[in-house]
Short mmCIF file of C-alpha atoms in Angstrom, two decimals:
data_model
loop_
_atom_site.label_atom_id
_atom_site.label_comp_id
_atom_site.label_asym_id
_atom_site.label_seq_id
_atom_site.Cartn_x
_atom_site.Cartn_y
_atom_site.Cartn_z
CA MET G 1 0.08 -0.10 -0.38
CA ILE G 2 2.97 2.82 0.88
CA GLU G 3 5.03 2.28 -2.56
CA ALA G 4 1.66 1.75 -4.09
CA SER G 5 0.41 5.32 -2.95
CA GLY G 6 3.90 6.76 -3.61
CA ARG G 7 3.97 6.24 -7.04
CA PRO G 8 1.56 8.98 -7.78
CA ARG G 9 3.24 11.45 -6.21
CA ARG G 10 6.23 10.64 -7.48
CA GLY G 11 5.10 10.61 -10.97
CA ARG G 12 3.13 13.80 -9.98
CA GLN G 13 6.52 15.07 -8.80
CA ALA G 14 8.16 14.18 -11.68
CA GLU G 15 6.13 16.02 -13.56
CA ALA G 16 6.09 18.72 -12.30
CA GLU G 17 9.90 19.03 -12.12
CA ARG G 18 9.69 18.63 -16.41
CA ASN G 19 7.26 21.02 -16.38
CA ASP G 20 9.62 24.04 -14.30
CA ARG G 21 12.11 23.08 -16.38
CA LEU G 22 10.24 23.59 -19.42
CA VAL G 23 8.94 26.75 -18.47
CA LEU G 24 12.46 28.35 -17.38
CA GLU G 25 13.95 26.83 -21.09
CA ALA G 26 11.21 28.70 -22.81
CA ALA G 27 10.99 31.71 -20.81
CA ARG G 28 14.59 31.99 -21.01
CA GLU G 29 14.35 32.04 -24.88
CA VAL G 30 11.25 34.16 -25.39
CA PHE G 31 12.41 37.09 -22.95
CA ALA G 32 15.73 36.72 -24.98
CA ALA G 33 13.97 37.10 -28.42
CA GLU G 34 11.06 40.22 -27.21
CA GLY G 35 12.02 41.24 -24.02
CA ALA G 36 10.59 41.67 -20.54
CA GLY G 37 7.51 42.48 -22.42
CA ALA G 38 6.59 39.33 -23.98
CA PRO G 39 3.38 37.59 -23.03
CA VAL G 40 3.31 35.35 -19.81
CA SER G 41 1.13 32.34 -22.75
CA ALA G 42 3.89 32.83 -25.19
CA VAL G 43 5.98 31.45 -22.29
CA ALA G 44 3.50 28.37 -21.97
CA GLU G 45 2.75 27.81 -25.78
CA ARG G 46 5.81 26.87 -26.01
CA ALA G 47 7.01 25.38 -23.07
CA GLY G 48 3.77 22.97 -24.17
CA VAL G 49 2.19 23.79 -21.00
CA GLY G 50 -0.90 24.65 -19.96
CA MET G 51 -1.69 28.52 -18.38
CA GLY G 52 -3.08 26.99 -15.30
CA SER G 53 0.43 25.19 -14.75
CA LEU G 54 2.74 27.88 -15.36
CA TYR G 55 1.08 30.03 -12.99
CA ARG G 56 0.72 27.05 -10.21
CA ARG G 57 4.48 27.33 -10.49
CA TYR G 58 5.20 31.18 -10.61
CA GLY G 59 2.20 33.92 -9.25
CA SER G 60 3.05 36.24 -11.52
CA LYS G 61 5.29 37.12 -14.24
CA THR G 62 7.84 39.08 -12.02
CA GLU G 63 8.10 36.60 -9.85
CA LEU G 64 9.19 34.38 -13.16
CA LEU G 65 11.31 36.27 -14.04
CA GLN G 66 13.34 36.85 -11.22
CA ARG G 67 13.64 33.20 -10.82
CA LEU G 68 14.70 32.91 -14.04
CA CYS G 69 17.29 35.63 -13.44
CA THR G 70 18.49 33.88 -10.20
CA LEU G 71 18.35 30.13 -11.75
CA ALA G 72 21.28 32.51 -14.27
CA MET G 73 24.08 33.46 -11.89
CA GLU G 74 23.22 30.11 -10.05
CA GLN G 75 24.52 28.48 -12.91
CA SER G 76 27.00 31.39 -13.43
CA ILE G 77 28.48 30.22 -10.32
CA GLU G 78 28.84 26.47 -10.75
CA ALA G 79 30.51 27.47 -13.96
CA ALA G 80 32.97 29.49 -12.32
CA GLU G 81 33.57 26.99 -9.00
CA ALA G 82 34.98 24.16 -12.50
CA ALA G 83 36.65 26.77 -13.24
CA LEU G 84 38.30 27.43 -10.32
CA THR G 85 39.63 23.57 -10.85
CA ALA G 86 40.72 24.10 -13.91
CA GLU G 87 44.60 22.88 -13.78
CA ASP G 88 45.76 26.48 -15.60
CA ALA G 89 43.97 30.08 -14.57
CA TRP G 90 43.05 30.59 -18.61
CA THR G 91 41.55 27.33 -18.62
CA GLY G 92 39.27 27.72 -16.13
CA LEU G 93 38.78 31.70 -17.31
CA ALA G 94 37.95 30.18 -21.33
CA GLY G 95 36.19 27.42 -20.28
CA TYR G 96 33.60 30.09 -17.95
CA VAL G 97 32.76 32.40 -20.88
CA ARG G 98 31.92 29.61 -23.17
CA THR G 99 29.81 28.18 -20.61
CA CYS G 100 28.22 31.44 -19.01
CA VAL G 101 27.58 32.32 -22.94
CA GLY G 102 26.47 28.54 -23.97
CA PHE G 103 23.16 28.58 -21.99
CA GLY G 104 22.72 32.20 -22.77
CA SER G 105 23.41 34.30 -19.86
CA GLY G 106 23.86 37.05 -21.16
CA ALA G 107 19.63 37.15 -22.90
CA LEU G 108 18.80 38.14 -19.16
CA GLY G 109 20.04 41.79 -19.70
CA THR G 110 17.73 43.41 -21.28
CA LEU G 111 15.76 42.77 -18.21
CA ALA G 112 17.30 45.25 -16.38
CA GLY G 113 15.30 47.46 -14.63
CA THR G 114 12.06 46.52 -15.73
CA ILE G 115 11.55 43.08 -12.52
CA GLU G 116 12.00 44.22 -9.18
CA THR G 117 15.41 42.48 -7.69
CA THR G 118 15.51 40.77 -4.03
CA PRO G 119 17.70 40.70 -0.97
CA ALA G 120 18.32 36.75 -3.09
CA MET G 121 18.65 38.18 -5.85
CA TRP G 122 21.36 40.86 -4.59
CA GLU G 123 23.08 38.37 -2.77
CA THR G 124 22.89 35.77 -5.60
CA SER G 125 25.27 38.11 -7.35
CA ARG G 126 27.53 39.34 -5.40
CA ARG G 127 28.44 35.22 -4.77
CA SER G 128 28.89 35.21 -8.56
CA ARG G 129 30.86 38.33 -9.02
CA GLY G 130 33.43 37.41 -5.90
CA LEU G 131 34.35 33.77 -8.27
CA VAL G 132 34.67 35.89 -10.90
CA ASP G 133 37.17 37.98 -8.90
CA ARG G 134 39.18 35.41 -8.17
CA LEU G 135 39.62 33.67 -11.88
CA VAL G 136 40.46 36.60 -13.51
CA ALA G 137 42.67 37.51 -10.53
CA ARG G 138 44.16 34.12 -10.86
CA ALA G 139 44.23 34.66 -14.45
CA HIS G 140 46.37 38.02 -13.77
CA ALA G 141 49.01 36.77 -11.77
CA GLU G 142 49.78 33.74 -14.52
CA GLY G 143 49.90 36.01 -16.36
CA ALA G 144 47.25 34.58 -19.00
CA LEU G 145 45.28 37.55 -19.12
CA ARG G 146 46.10 41.00 -20.41
CA PRO G 147 46.40 43.49 -18.37
CA GLY G 148 44.19 46.36 -17.21
CA VAL G 149 41.08 43.69 -18.05
CA THR G 150 38.36 43.82 -14.98
CA ALA G 151 36.09 41.12 -13.77
CA LEU G 152 33.01 43.37 -14.50
CA ASP G 153 34.52 42.99 -19.01
CA VAL G 154 34.82 39.45 -18.72
CA ALA G 155 30.93 40.56 -17.52
CA TRP G 156 29.66 42.25 -19.63
CA LEU G 157 31.54 40.27 -22.59
CA ILE G 158 29.44 37.51 -21.74
CA GLU G 159 26.58 39.41 -21.96
CA LEU G 160 27.29 41.17 -25.33
CA ILE G 161 28.41 38.34 -26.61
CA GLY G 162 25.51 35.71 -24.71
CA ARG G 163 22.81 38.00 -26.23
CA GLN G 164 20.89 35.58 -28.25
CA GLY G 165 20.59 33.51 -25.65
CA PRO G 166 21.13 29.71 -25.29
CA ALA G 167 22.82 28.16 -28.40
CA ARG G 168 20.64 25.83 -31.00
CA GLY G 169 23.33 26.06 -33.92
CA GLY G 170 22.71 26.96 -37.51
CA GLU G 171 24.79 30.08 -39.28
CA GLU G 172 24.05 32.39 -36.32
CA GLU G 173 25.87 30.11 -33.69
CA ASN G 174 28.10 29.50 -36.11
CA VAL G 175 28.68 33.38 -36.37
CA ARG G 176 28.57 33.27 -32.08
CA GLN G 177 31.06 30.45 -31.93
CA ARG G 178 33.74 32.84 -34.23
CA LEU G 179 33.59 36.19 -32.39
CA LEU G 180 33.79 34.24 -29.48
CA ALA G 181 36.94 32.87 -30.38
CA VAL G 182 38.52 36.49 -31.71
CA ALA G 183 36.85 37.99 -28.42
CA LEU G 184 38.77 34.92 -26.08
CA ASP G 185 41.53 36.03 -28.57
CA GLY G 186 41.40 39.84 -27.96
CA LEU G 187 41.97 38.26 -23.65
CA ARG G 188 45.59 37.60 -23.71
CA PRO G 189 48.19 39.08 -22.97
CA ALA G 190 49.47 38.81 -26.86
CA ALA G 191 46.67 40.58 -28.40
CA ALA G 192 47.68 43.45 -26.53
CA SER G 193 48.75 46.26 -28.22
CA GLY G 194 48.31 49.04 -25.75
CA PRO G 195 46.91 50.10 -22.87
CA LEU G 196 42.86 48.97 -22.99
CA PRO G 197 40.96 52.65 -23.69
CA GLY G 198 38.57 54.30 -21.82
CA ARG G 199 38.73 52.93 -18.06
CA PRO G 200 37.78 50.28 -16.25
CA PRO G 201 33.96 49.29 -16.36
CA SER G 202 32.35 50.88 -13.26
CA ALA G 203 30.22 48.07 -10.78
CA ARG G 204 28.15 51.87 -10.08
CA HIS G 205 27.09 51.15 -13.19
CA TYR G 206 26.73 47.49 -13.79
CA GLU G 207 24.68 47.39 -10.94
CA ARG G 208 22.77 50.77 -10.91
CA ARG G 209 20.80 49.60 -14.74
CA TRP G 210 19.03 46.64 -12.55
CA LYS G 211 16.98 49.36 -10.40
CA LEU G 212 13.39 49.96 -10.81
CA GLY G 213 12.45 52.67 -12.53
#
């Protein structure tokens, strides 16, 4: 009886987890392509789930977008932690950039200033930034990174190249991978023909654009 009664619960739980994964993948694609103004119905349609199923998991569009941003930061944290275990700093840093571009982290940059950010989101962001600081410091210490490049330079690079969202193949992805290779080569010390122009990116500007209003 216990086993029999447990099976439906496990089945429902597995289905809920599957639907949640489909919704988040679809949301990232939809909002990357159409921006924060895209309707939630477009997400449900792409995910192949009903609106009722979506709203049982996320009570509002804002809640969905907040979860989407948090998930991207959590994935970035996982990528950075893995990168810090690489045998050499450059392999770790380049792998981190490729991973973040691959899952479409930069696609969520269009959401900046359009949703309310929570204390938990800011805490996750600080943790992510701290790990990238370590990656960049390690690369500089090993002489593997062009002088003057900061963690925020890396963050902006990921956002700019990854704005199309998760990798889907085709000619656009081919172009993205070529540009990513060019950009990564540009981060190497041998590519430097002189100091980087301008001043280092501002952390205040990077964070302020996420302030609502």
